[in-house]
CSV table of C-alpha atoms in Angstrom, one decimal:
chain,number,residue,atom,x,y,z
A,1,GLN,CA,-62.5,14.3,21.1
A,2,LYS,CA,-60.7,16.8,23.6
A,3,GLU,CA,-61.2,20.0,22.0
A,4,VAL,CA,-58.0,21.2,22.9
A,5,GLU,CA,-55.6,18.0,22.7
A,6,GLN,CA,-51.7,17.8,23.5
A,7,ASP,CA,-49.5,14.4,23.5
A,8,PRO,CA,-48.5,13.8,27.0
A,9,GLY,CA,-45.1,13.2,27.0
A,10,PRO,CA,-42.8,13.2,29.4
A,11,LEU,CA,-40.4,15.0,27.6
A,12,SER,CA,-36.5,14.3,27.8
A,13,VAL,CA,-34.4,17.5,27.4
A,14,PRO,CA,-30.9,17.8,28.1
A,15,GLU,CA,-29.8,21.5,29.6
A,16,GLY,CA,-29.3,23.9,26.7
A,17,ALA,CA,-32.0,22.1,23.8
A,18,ILE,CA,-34.3,23.5,21.8
A,19,VAL,CA,-38.2,22.8,23.4
A,20,SER,CA,-41.4,22.3,21.3
A,21,LEU,CA,-44.3,21.5,22.9
A,22,ASN,CA,-47.3,21.5,20.3
A,23,CYS,CA,-51.1,21.1,20.4
A,24,THR,CA,-53.6,20.1,18.4
A,25,TYR,CA,-57.6,22.0,18.2
A,26,SER,CA,-60.6,21.6,16.7
A,27,ASN,CA,-63.2,24.1,17.1
A,28,SER,CA,-61.5,27.0,13.9
A,29,ALA,CA,-63.7,29.5,16.4
A,30,PHE,CA,-61.2,30.3,18.8
A,31,GLN,CA,-58.8,32.7,19.2
A,32,TYR,CA,-57.3,33.2,22.6
A,33,PHE,CA,-54.0,30.5,23.6
A,34,MET,CA,-53.0,30.1,25.8
A,35,TRP,CA,-50.4,29.0,27.8
A,36,TYR,CA,-49.4,27.5,32.0
A,37,ARG,CA,-46.5,26.5,33.2
A,38,GLN,CA,-47.5,24.0,36.7
A,39,TYR,CA,-44.7,22.8,38.9
A,40,SER,CA,-45.8,20.0,41.0
A,41,ARG,CA,-47.9,20.7,44.1
A,42,LYS,CA,-48.7,24.3,42.7
A,43,GLY,CA,-50.5,25.9,40.8
A,44,PRO,CA,-50.2,26.6,36.5
A,45,GLU,CA,-49.1,29.2,36.5
A,46,LEU,CA,-49.4,32.1,32.8
A,47,LEU,CA,-46.1,31.8,30.5
A,48,MET,CA,-47.6,33.7,27.3
A,49,TYR,CA,-50.9,34.7,25.9
A,50,THR,CA,-51.6,34.8,22.2
A,51,TYR,CA,-54.9,36.3,20.6
A,52,SER,CA,-55.6,34.8,16.5
A,53,SER,CA,-52.7,33.9,14.7
A,54,GLY,CA,-48.7,34.7,14.7
A,55,ASN,CA,-45.7,34.7,16.9
A,56,LYS,CA,-45.3,35.8,20.3
A,57,GLU,CA,-41.8,35.7,22.2
A,58,ASP,CA,-41.3,36.1,25.9
A,59,GLY,CA,-37.1,36.1,27.0
A,60,ARG,CA,-36.1,32.3,25.4
A,61,PHE,CA,-40.3,31.3,25.1
A,62,THR,CA,-41.9,31.9,22.1
A,63,ALA,CA,-45.3,31.0,21.7
A,64,GLN,CA,-47.0,30.8,17.6
A,65,VAL,CA,-50.8,29.7,16.7
A,66,ASP,CA,-51.4,28.8,13.2
A,67,LYS,CA,-54.6,28.5,12.3
A,68,SER,CA,-55.0,27.2,9.5
A,69,SER,CA,-53.7,24.4,10.4
A,70,LYS,CA,-55.2,24.3,14.4
A,71,TYR,CA,-51.8,24.1,15.7
A,72,ILE,CA,-50.2,26.3,18.5
A,73,SER,CA,-46.7,25.8,19.8
A,74,LEU,CA,-44.1,26.2,22.6
A,75,PHE,CA,-40.8,26.4,21.7
A,76,ILE,CA,-38.5,26.9,25.4
A,77,ARG,CA,-34.5,27.7,24.0
A,78,ASP,CA,-31.5,27.5,25.7
A,79,SER,CA,-34.0,25.0,28.2
A,80,GLN,CA,-32.9,24.6,32.2
A,81,PRO,CA,-33.2,22.7,34.5
A,82,SER,CA,-35.8,24.8,36.5
A,83,ASP,CA,-37.9,24.3,32.8
A,84,SER,CA,-38.8,20.8,34.3
A,85,ALA,CA,-42.7,21.3,35.1
A,86,THR,CA,-45.5,20.3,33.1
A,87,TYR,CA,-46.9,22.5,30.3
A,88,LEU,CA,-50.0,23.0,29.5
A,89,CYS,CA,-52.1,24.6,26.1
A,90,ALA,CA,-55.2,26.2,26.1
A,91,ALA,CA,-58.1,28.4,24.1
A,92,VAL,CA,-60.8,30.9,25.3
A,93,ASN,CA,-64.1,28.4,25.0
A,94,GLU,CA,-66.1,30.0,21.9
A,95,ALA,CA,-68.4,31.3,24.2
A,96,GLY,CA,-65.9,33.4,26.1
A,97,THR,CA,-66.9,31.8,29.1
A,98,ALA,CA,-64.0,29.8,30.4
A,99,LEU,CA,-60.2,27.4,29.1
A,100,ILE,CA,-60.3,24.5,27.1
A,101,PHE,CA,-56.8,23.0,29.1
A,102,GLY,CA,-55.5,20.3,26.9
A,103,LYS,CA,-53.2,17.5,29.2
A,104,GLY,CA,-50.6,18.9,29.6
A,105,THR,CA,-46.8,17.9,28.2
A,106,THR,CA,-44.3,16.7,31.4
A,107,LEU,CA,-40.9,17.9,30.5
A,108,SER,CA,-37.8,16.9,32.3
A,109,VAL,CA,-34.1,19.2,31.4
A,110,SER,CA,-31.8,17.5,32.9
A,111,SER,CA,-28.4,19.3,33.6
B,1,ASP,CA,-50.1,40.6,46.2
B,2,ALA,CA,-52.3,37.8,47.7
B,3,GLY,CA,-53.5,37.3,45.0
B,4,ILE,CA,-55.6,34.2,45.1
B,5,THR,CA,-55.8,31.7,48.2
B,6,GLN,CA,-57.6,28.9,48.2
B,7,SER,CA,-58.6,26.5,51.8
B,8,PRO,CA,-57.8,24.4,53.0
B,9,ARG,CA,-54.1,22.7,51.3
B,10,TYR,CA,-55.1,19.5,51.6
B,11,LYS,CA,-59.0,17.6,53.4
B,12,ILE,CA,-58.9,14.2,54.0
B,13,THR,CA,-62.9,13.1,54.7
B,14,GLU,CA,-65.6,9.8,54.4
B,15,THR,CA,-68.2,9.5,51.1
B,16,GLY,CA,-70.9,11.3,52.3
B,17,ARG,CA,-70.1,13.8,54.5
B,18,GLN,CA,-71.0,17.7,53.1
B,19,VAL,CA,-66.7,19.5,52.8
B,20,THR,CA,-66.8,22.8,50.8
B,21,LEU,CA,-63.5,24.4,49.8
B,22,MET,CA,-63.1,28.3,49.9
B,23,CYS,CA,-61.6,31.0,47.3
B,24,HIS,CA,-60.7,34.5,47.8
B,25,GLN,CA,-59.4,36.7,45.3
B,26,THR,CA,-58.2,40.2,45.6
B,27,TRP,CA,-57.7,41.6,42.4
B,28,SER,CA,-61.5,42.0,42.3
B,29,HIS,CA,-61.6,40.3,39.0
B,30,SER,CA,-64.4,38.9,38.2
B,31,TYR,CA,-64.7,35.8,36.7
B,32,MET,CA,-64.1,33.1,38.7
B,33,PHE,CA,-63.5,29.5,37.8
B,34,TRP,CA,-63.6,25.8,39.8
B,35,TYR,CA,-61.9,22.9,37.7
B,36,ARG,CA,-60.8,19.4,39.2
B,37,GLN,CA,-57.2,18.1,38.0
B,38,ASP,CA,-57.1,14.4,37.7
B,39,LEU,CA,-54.3,12.2,35.8
B,40,GLY,CA,-55.8,11.3,32.6
B,41,HIS,CA,-58.1,13.6,32.4
B,42,GLY,CA,-56.4,17.2,32.5
B,43,LEU,CA,-58.2,19.9,33.8
B,44,ARG,CA,-62.3,20.1,33.6
B,45,LEU,CA,-63.8,22.5,34.1
B,46,ILE,CA,-66.6,22.7,37.0
B,47,TYR,CA,-68.7,25.7,37.6
B,48,TYR,CA,-67.8,29.3,36.8
B,49,SER,CA,-69.1,32.6,37.9
B,50,ALA,CA,-69.4,35.9,35.5
B,51,ALA,CA,-70.3,38.1,38.5
B,52,ALA,CA,-72.3,37.9,42.2
B,53,ASP,CA,-74.8,36.2,42.5
B,54,ILE,CA,-74.7,34.9,38.8
B,55,THR,CA,-73.0,31.0,38.3
B,56,ASP,CA,-72.6,28.6,35.6
B,57,LYS,CA,-72.1,25.4,35.0
B,58,GLY,CA,-69.2,23.9,33.5
B,59,GLU,CA,-68.7,20.1,31.9
B,60,VAL,CA,-68.9,17.7,35.1
B,61,PRO,CA,-70.6,20.6,37.3
B,62,ASP,CA,-72.6,17.5,39.2
B,63,GLY,CA,-72.4,16.6,42.9
B,64,TYR,CA,-71.1,20.1,43.6
B,65,VAL,CA,-72.8,23.8,44.3
B,66,VAL,CA,-70.8,26.8,44.3
B,67,SER,CA,-72.2,30.6,45.4
B,68,ARG,CA,-71.0,33.9,45.3
B,69,SER,CA,-73.1,36.1,47.2
B,70,LYS,CA,-69.6,38.5,46.9
B,71,THR,CA,-67.1,39.2,44.3
B,72,GLU,CA,-64.4,37.8,46.3
B,73,ASN,CA,-65.1,34.9,47.7
B,74,PHE,CA,-66.5,31.6,45.9
B,75,PRO,CA,-66.9,28.8,47.6
B,76,LEU,CA,-67.1,25.6,46.0
B,77,THR,CA,-69.9,22.6,48.2
B,78,LEU,CA,-69.4,18.7,48.1
B,79,GLU,CA,-72.5,18.2,49.5
B,80,SER,CA,-72.0,14.6,49.8
B,81,ALA,CA,-68.6,13.4,48.3
B,82,THR,CA,-68.1,10.0,46.7
B,83,ARG,CA,-64.3,7.7,46.0
B,84,SER,CA,-64.6,9.7,42.2
B,85,GLN,CA,-65.4,13.1,43.8
B,86,THR,CA,-61.0,12.7,44.8
B,87,SER,CA,-58.8,14.4,42.5
B,88,VAL,CA,-56.9,18.2,43.2
B,89,TYR,CA,-59.3,21.1,42.6
B,90,PHE,CA,-58.8,24.6,41.3
B,91,CYS,CA,-60.1,28.2,41.9
B,92,ALA,CA,-59.2,30.5,39.4
B,93,SER,CA,-59.5,33.9,38.1
B,94,SER,CA,-59.6,36.7,35.5
B,95,ARG,CA,-60.6,40.1,34.7
B,96,ASP,CA,-62.9,39.5,32.0
B,97,ARG,CA,-64.1,37.1,29.8
B,98,ASN,CA,-61.5,36.8,27.2
B,99,SER,CA,-58.5,37.6,29.7
B,100,PRO,CA,-56.1,35.1,31.3
B,101,LEU,CA,-57.0,33.5,34.3
B,102,HIS,CA,-54.8,33.5,37.4
B,103,PHE,CA,-54.7,30.0,39.9
B,104,GLY,CA,-54.4,29.6,43.4
B,105,ASN,CA,-52.2,26.3,44.9
B,106,GLY,CA,-55.3,23.8,44.5
B,107,THR,CA,-57.1,21.8,46.8
B,108,ARG,CA,-55.9,18.3,47.2
B,109,LEU,CA,-59.1,16.2,48.4
B,110,THR,CA,-59.4,13.0,49.4
B,111,VAL,CA,-62.1,10.9,50.2
B,112,THR,CA,-61.9,7.7,51.9
């Protein structure tokens, strides 16, 4: 079992929809969580960075961490065609030496 | 603000050849990483470095060699390339152990 699990999708939504992307993790020692966005033939770029439980909002994006259920989520409000990309969740490993990534969810937003 | 650059962007090589992928960062970040990205596996850590002259293995280190003589450079060498090493390779850096990683745009390597 991979330490960070993510539904690969693909996920297709119309423009303006609210998108929910989800991951689960297995190690309760994980404390730092990140969401990355990756466009085709580009490197992943950081979207959100959260520590421990709770919500963090940045514009149309909200990251949520529920440590009791080992669940992390990314919500995108008013989705745009430019949001079409692969979204990767990640957790800093227990030793604090590297990021462990989910396999990514591919999102397509149609206009 | 050059950030992190990888070279080459694309590389085709033959089985058994040695190939080196280059990575350079301008932020003076302590940590640097090499990941490979494959369909069905996502991003997997090959090697990482906490500082110059300090390197350690990740999840999939076999067949790869790294060095870090200077803080800003972290080359990855495939000593004898195999077809299973066909992949997209990403270099990343971070300020410290719990900070976000910043990625380069990758090297797409094909081993024939």
